[in-house]
Short mmCIF file of C-alpha atoms in Angstrom, two decimals:
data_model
loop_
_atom_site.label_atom_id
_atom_site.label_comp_id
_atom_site.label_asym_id
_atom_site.label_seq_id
_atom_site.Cartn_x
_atom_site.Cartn_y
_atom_site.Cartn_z
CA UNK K 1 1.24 2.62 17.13
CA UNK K 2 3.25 4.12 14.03
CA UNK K 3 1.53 4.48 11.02
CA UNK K 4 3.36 2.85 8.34
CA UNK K 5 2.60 4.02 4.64
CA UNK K 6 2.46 1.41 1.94
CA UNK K 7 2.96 2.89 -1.32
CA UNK K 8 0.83 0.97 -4.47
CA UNK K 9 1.85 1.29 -8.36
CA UNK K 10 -0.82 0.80 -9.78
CA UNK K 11 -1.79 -1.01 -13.07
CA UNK K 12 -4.38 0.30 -15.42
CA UNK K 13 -7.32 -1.10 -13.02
CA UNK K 14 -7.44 0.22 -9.61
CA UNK K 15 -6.68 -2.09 -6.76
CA UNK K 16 -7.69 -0.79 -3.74
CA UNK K 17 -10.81 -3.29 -3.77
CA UNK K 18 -8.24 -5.93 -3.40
CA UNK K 19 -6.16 -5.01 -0.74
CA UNK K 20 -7.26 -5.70 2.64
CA UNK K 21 -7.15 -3.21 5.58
CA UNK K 22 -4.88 -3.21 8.47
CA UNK K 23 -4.59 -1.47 11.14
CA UNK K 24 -1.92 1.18 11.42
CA UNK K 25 -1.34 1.03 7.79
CA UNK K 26 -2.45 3.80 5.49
CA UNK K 27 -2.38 2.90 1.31
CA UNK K 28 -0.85 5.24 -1.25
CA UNK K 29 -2.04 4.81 -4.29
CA UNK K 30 0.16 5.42 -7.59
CA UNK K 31 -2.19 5.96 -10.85
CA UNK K 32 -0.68 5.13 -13.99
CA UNK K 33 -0.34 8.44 -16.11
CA UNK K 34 -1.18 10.59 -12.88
CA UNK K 35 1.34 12.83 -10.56
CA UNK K 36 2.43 10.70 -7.50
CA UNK K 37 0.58 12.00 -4.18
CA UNK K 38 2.56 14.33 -2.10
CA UNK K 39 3.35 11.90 0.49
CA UNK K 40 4.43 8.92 -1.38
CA UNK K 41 8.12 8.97 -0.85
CA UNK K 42 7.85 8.82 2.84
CA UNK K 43 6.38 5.39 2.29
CA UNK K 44 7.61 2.42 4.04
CA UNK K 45 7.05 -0.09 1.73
CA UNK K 46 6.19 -0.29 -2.25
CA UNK K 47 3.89 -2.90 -3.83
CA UNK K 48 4.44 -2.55 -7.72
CA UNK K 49 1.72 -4.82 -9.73
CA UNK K 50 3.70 -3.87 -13.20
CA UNK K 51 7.20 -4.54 -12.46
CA UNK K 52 8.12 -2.86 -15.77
CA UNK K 53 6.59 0.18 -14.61
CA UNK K 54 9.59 2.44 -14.28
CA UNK K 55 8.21 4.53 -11.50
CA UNK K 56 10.28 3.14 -8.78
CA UNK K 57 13.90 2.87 -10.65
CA UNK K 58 13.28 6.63 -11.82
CA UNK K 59 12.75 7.71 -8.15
CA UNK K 60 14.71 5.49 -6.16
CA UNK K 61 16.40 8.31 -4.33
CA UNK K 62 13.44 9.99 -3.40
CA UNK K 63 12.04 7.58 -1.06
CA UNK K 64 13.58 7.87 2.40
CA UNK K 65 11.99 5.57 4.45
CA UNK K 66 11.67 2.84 2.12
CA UNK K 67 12.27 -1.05 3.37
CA UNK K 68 10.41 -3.56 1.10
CA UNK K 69 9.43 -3.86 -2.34
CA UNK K 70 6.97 -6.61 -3.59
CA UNK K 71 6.49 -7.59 -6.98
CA UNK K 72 3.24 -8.93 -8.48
CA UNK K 73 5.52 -11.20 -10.99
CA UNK K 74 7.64 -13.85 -10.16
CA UNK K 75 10.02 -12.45 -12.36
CA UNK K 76 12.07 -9.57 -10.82
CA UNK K 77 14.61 -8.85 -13.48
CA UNK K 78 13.27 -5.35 -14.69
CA UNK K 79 13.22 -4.47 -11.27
CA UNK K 80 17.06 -5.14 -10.11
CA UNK K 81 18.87 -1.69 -10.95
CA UNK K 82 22.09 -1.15 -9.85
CA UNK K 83 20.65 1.30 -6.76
CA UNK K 84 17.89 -1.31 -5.61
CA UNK K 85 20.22 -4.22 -5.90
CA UNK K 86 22.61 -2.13 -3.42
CA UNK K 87 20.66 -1.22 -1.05
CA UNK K 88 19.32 -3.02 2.62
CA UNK K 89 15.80 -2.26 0.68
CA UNK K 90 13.83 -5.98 1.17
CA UNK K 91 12.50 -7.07 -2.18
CA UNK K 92 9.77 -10.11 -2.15
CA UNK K 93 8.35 -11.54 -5.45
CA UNK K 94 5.13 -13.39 -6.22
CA UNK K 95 6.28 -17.13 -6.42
CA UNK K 96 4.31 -19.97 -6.44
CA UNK K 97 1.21 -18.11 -8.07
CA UNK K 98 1.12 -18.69 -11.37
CA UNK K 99 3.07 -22.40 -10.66
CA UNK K 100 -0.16 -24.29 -11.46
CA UNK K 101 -1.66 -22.47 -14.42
CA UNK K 102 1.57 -22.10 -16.15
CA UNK K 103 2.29 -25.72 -15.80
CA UNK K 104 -1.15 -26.25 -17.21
CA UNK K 105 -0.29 -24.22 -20.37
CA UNK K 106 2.62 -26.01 -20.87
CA UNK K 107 1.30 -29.14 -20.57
CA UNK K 108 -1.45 -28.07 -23.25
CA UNK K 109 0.97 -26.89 -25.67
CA UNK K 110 2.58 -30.67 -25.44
CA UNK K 111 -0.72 -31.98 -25.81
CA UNK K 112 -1.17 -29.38 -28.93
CA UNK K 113 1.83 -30.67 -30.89
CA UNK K 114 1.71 -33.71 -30.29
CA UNK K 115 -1.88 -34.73 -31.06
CA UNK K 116 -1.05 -32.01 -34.30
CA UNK K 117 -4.41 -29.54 -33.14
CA UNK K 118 -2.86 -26.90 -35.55
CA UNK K 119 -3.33 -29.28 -38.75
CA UNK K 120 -6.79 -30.00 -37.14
CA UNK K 121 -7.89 -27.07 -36.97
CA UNK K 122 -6.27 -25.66 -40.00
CA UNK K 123 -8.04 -28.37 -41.96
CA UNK K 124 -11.56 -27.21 -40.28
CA UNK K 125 -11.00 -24.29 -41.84
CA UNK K 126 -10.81 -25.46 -45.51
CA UNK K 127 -13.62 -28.21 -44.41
CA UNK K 128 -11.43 -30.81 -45.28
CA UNK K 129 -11.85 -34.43 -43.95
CA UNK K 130 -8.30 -35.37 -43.69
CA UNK K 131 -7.54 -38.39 -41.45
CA UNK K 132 -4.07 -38.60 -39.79
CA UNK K 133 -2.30 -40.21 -36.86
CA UNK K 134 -0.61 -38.31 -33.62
CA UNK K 135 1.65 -38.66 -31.36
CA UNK K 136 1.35 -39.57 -27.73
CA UNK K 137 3.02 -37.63 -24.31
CA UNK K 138 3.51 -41.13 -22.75
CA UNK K 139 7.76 -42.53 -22.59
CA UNK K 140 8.47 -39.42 -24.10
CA UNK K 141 11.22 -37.27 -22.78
CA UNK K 142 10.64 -33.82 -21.53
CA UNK K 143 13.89 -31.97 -20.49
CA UNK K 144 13.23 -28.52 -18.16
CA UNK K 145 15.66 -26.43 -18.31
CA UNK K 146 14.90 -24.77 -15.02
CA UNK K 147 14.27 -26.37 -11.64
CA UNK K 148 12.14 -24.06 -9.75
CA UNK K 149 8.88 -23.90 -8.68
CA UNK K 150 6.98 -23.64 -12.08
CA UNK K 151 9.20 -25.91 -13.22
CA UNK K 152 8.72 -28.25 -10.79
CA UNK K 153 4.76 -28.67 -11.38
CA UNK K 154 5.11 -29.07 -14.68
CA UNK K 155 7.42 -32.12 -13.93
CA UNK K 156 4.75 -33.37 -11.81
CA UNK K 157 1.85 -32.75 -14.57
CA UNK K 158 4.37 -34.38 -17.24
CA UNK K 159 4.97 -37.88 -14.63
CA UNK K 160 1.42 -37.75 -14.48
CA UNK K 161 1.27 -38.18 -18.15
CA UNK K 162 3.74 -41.22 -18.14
CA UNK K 163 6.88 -38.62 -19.76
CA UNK K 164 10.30 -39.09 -18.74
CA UNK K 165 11.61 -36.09 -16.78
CA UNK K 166 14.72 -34.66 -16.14
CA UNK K 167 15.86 -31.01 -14.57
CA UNK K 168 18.35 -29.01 -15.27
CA UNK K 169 19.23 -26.28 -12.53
CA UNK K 170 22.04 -24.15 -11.03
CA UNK K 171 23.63 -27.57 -8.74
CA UNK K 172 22.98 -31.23 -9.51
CA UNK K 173 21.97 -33.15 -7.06
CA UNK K 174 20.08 -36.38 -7.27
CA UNK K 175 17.24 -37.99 -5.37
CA UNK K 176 14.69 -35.37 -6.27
CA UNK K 177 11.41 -36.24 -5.48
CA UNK K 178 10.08 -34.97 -8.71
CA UNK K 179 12.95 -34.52 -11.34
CA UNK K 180 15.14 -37.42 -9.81
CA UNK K 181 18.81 -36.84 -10.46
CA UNK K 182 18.96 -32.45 -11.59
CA UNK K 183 21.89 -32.06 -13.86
CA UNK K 184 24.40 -28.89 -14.52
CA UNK K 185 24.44 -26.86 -17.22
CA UNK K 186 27.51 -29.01 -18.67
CA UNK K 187 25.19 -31.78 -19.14
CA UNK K 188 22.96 -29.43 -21.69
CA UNK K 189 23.17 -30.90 -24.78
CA UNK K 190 23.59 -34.47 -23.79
CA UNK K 191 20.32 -34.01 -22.51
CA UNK K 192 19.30 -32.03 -25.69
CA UNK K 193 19.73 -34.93 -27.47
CA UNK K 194 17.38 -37.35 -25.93
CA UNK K 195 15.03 -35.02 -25.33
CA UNK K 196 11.65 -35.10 -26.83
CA UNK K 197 10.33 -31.64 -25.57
CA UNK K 198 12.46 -28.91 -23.75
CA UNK K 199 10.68 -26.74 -21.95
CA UNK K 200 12.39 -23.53 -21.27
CA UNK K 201 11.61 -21.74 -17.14
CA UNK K 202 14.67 -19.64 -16.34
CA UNK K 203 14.41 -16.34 -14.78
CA UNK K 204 16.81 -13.30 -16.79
CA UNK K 205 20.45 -13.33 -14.66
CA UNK K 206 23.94 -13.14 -16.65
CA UNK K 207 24.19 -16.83 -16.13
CA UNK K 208 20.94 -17.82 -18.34
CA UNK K 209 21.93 -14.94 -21.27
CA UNK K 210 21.38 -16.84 -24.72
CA UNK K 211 22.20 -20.31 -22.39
CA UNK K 212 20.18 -21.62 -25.49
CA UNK K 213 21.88 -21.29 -28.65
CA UNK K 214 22.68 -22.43 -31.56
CA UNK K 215 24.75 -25.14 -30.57
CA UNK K 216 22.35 -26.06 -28.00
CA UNK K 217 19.44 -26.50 -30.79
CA UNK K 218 21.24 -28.61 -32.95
CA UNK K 219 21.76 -31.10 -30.44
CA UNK K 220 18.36 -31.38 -30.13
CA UNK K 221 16.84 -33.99 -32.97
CA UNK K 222 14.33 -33.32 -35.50
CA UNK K 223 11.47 -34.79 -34.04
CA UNK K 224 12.37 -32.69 -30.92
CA UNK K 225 9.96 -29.34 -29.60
CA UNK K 226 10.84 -26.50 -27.08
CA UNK K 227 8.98 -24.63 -25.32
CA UNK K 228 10.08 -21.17 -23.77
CA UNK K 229 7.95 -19.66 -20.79
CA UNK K 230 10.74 -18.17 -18.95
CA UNK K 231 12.67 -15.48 -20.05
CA UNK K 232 13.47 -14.74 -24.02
CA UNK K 233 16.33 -13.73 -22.38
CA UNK K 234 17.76 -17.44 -22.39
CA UNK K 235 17.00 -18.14 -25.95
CA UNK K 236 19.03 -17.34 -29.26
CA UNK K 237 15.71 -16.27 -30.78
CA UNK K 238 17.62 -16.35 -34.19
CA UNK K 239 19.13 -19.33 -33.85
CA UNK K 240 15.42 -21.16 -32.90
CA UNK K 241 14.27 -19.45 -36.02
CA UNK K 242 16.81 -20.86 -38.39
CA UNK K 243 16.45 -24.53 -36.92
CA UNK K 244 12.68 -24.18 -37.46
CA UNK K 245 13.12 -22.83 -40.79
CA UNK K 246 15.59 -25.44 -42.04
CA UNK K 247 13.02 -28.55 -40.58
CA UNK K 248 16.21 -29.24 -38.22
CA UNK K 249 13.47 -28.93 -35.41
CA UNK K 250 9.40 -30.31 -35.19
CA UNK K 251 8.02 -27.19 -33.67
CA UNK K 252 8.32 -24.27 -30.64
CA UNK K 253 6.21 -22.40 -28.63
CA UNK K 254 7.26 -18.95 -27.55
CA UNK K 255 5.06 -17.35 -24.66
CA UNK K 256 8.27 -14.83 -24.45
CA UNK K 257 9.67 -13.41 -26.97
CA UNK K 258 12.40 -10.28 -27.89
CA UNK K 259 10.74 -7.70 -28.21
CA UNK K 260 7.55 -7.04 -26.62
CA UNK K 261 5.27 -6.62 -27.49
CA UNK K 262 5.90 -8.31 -31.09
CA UNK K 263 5.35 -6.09 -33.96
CA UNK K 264 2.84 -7.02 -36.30
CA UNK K 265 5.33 -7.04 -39.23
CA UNK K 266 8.11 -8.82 -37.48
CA UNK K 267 8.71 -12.00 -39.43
CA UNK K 268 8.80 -14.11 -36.47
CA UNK K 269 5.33 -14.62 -36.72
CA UNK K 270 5.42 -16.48 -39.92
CA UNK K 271 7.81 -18.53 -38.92
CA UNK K 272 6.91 -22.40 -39.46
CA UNK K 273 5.92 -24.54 -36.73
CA UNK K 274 5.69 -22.04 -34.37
CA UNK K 275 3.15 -20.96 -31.61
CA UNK K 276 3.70 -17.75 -30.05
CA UNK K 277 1.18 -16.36 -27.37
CA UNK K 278 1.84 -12.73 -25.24
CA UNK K 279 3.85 -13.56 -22.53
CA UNK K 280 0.68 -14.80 -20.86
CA UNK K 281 0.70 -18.57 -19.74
CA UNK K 282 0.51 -17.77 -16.36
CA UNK K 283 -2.29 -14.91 -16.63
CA UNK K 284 -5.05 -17.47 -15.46
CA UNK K 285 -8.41 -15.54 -14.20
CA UNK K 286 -8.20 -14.16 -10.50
CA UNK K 287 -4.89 -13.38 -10.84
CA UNK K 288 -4.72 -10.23 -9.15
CA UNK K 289 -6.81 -11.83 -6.22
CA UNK K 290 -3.98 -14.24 -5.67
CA UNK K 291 -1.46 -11.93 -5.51
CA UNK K 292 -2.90 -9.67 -3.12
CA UNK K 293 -3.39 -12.24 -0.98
CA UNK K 294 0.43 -13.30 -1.16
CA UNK K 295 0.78 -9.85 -0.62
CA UNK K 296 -1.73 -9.22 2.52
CA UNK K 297 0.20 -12.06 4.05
CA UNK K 298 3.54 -10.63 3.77
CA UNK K 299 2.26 -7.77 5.02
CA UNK K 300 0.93 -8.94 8.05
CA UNK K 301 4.59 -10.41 8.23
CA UNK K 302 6.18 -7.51 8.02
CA UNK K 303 4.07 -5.47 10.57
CA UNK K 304 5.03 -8.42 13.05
CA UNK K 305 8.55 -8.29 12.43
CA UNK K 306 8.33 -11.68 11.41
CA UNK K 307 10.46 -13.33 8.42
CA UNK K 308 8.87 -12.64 4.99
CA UNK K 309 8.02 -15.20 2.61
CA UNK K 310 9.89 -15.21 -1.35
CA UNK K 311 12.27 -12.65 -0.58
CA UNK K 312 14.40 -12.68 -3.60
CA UNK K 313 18.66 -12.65 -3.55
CA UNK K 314 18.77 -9.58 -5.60
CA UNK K 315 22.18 -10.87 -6.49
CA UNK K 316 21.00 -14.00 -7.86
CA UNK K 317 18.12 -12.58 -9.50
CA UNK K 318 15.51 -14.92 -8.05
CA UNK K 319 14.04 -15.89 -4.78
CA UNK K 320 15.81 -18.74 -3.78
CA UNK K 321 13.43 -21.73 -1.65
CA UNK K 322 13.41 -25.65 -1.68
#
């Protein structure tokens, strides 16, 4: 049986505990800070766990035996250069992971705003005994901009709490099992301005660029909120900061954000009404276990020739799937 090499960028804590053995395949481990190993760019395949990690895009042409990339994100943008992107090289992404936990934070940043915890706990603070009404999730109307698989649970998390849903994606079609009829992005601001929360799940192609702006945002009303766990990428940052500003919106949340990290003297983080967290509402604990699983059984895939699972139209930009 030929040995085939699988090549592993690693992040700042070693993996190899979390990758299971298989026969006829030898690891190659890539340390962070640390000269490759001599052998590495004979490697068949490439499992990056930082997709930012420019290791692969600055040695692309070294690797002659190289078929399939996975990604530890389901987010593959910083990984389609121009040489990748044209090439028969496989590239697989970690979809359907983080679905569940990311839905989860979205869901508790609704639940955040709308029961007003920042005032709550703000008031703590001063020990203040300030009674107040909130607001409630139920027959309000959530509008995801984004139909994929994140998006998706948090459409089911939302029905779940009584909200109104409706999807926004690439085609409309109707019928949808969780978003009913999906809309175009033509029907953007119509939407907008019903909407009661819009959450924001769009992966980083030329189609999404800034698909947010300022005209966007002031079709949403003022007791409307977004929410932006995609890609910053799809948001006029400035524009969201001037609605918030001028009390033309009731709040964000930002778990991405242009740059990052954020500096600790940019002024987006005094801006009102906003919450911004490090581009981690999908980190949930055990993580990395999960995605080396998803990544054991693609492997096991691959060595039996079989079709593998969320291989990603590097044209697109995402991996495509029901």
């Amino acid at each position: 049986m030929t040995e085939r090499v699988v090549a592993v960028v690693d992040d700042d804590a070693p993996s190899s505990a979390l990758l299971t053995p298989h026969s006829g395949v030898r690891y190659v481990f890539i340390e962070p800070g640390s000269p490759p190993p001599a052998d590495v760019f004979q490697c068949d395949a490439l499992f990056t766990w930082d997709p930012s990690n420019p290791f692969l895009r600055d040695n692309f042409s070294r690797f002659t035996n190289l078929r399939w990339v996975h990604a530890s994100s389901a987010g593959v943008d910083r990984l389609l250069f121009p040489d990748l992107v044209d090439s028969d090289v496989v590239l697989t992404n970690s979809r359907y992971v983080f679905d569940e936990p990311l839905a989860e934070y979205v869901i508790g940043l609704m639940l955040m705003m709308s029961k007003d915890l920042g005032t709550t706990l703000a008031l703590q603070r001063e020990h203040r005994w300030v009674k107040r009404e909130s607001d409630t999730l139920r027959d309000k109307v959530v509008v995801l901009v984004g139909v994929g698989p994140i998006a998706r649970q948090v459409a089911r998390f939302a029905k779940a709490f009584g909200m109104v849903v409706h999807g926004i994606g690439r085609t409309a079609r109707s019928g949808d099992p969780d978003f009913g009829d999906i809309s175009t992005a033509e029907a953007l601001h119509s939407l907008f301005a019903i909407a009661d929360y819009v959450v924001m799940v769009l992966p980083k192609t030329p189609a999404t660029e800034h698909l947010v702006d300022d005209a966007a945002l002031r079709a949403l009303r003022p007791v409307a909120r977004l929410i932006n766990v995609g890609r910053a990428w799809s948001l006029d940052q400035d524009a969201l900061v001037r609605s918030l500003g001028d009390g033309r919106l009731a709040g964000a949340a930002l778990d991405v954000v242009t740059p990052e990290p954020l500096p600790a003297d940019d002024p987006l983080w005094d801006t009102p009404n906003l919450i911004i967290s490090p581009h981690m509402s999908g980190d949930h604990r055990g993580w990395q276990a999960d995605i080396a699983r998803l990544f054991d059984a693609n492997l096991a895939l691959w060595l039996r020739g079989e079709p593998l699972r969320n291989v990603v139209d590097k044209h697109l930009g995402y991996a495509p799937g029901n």
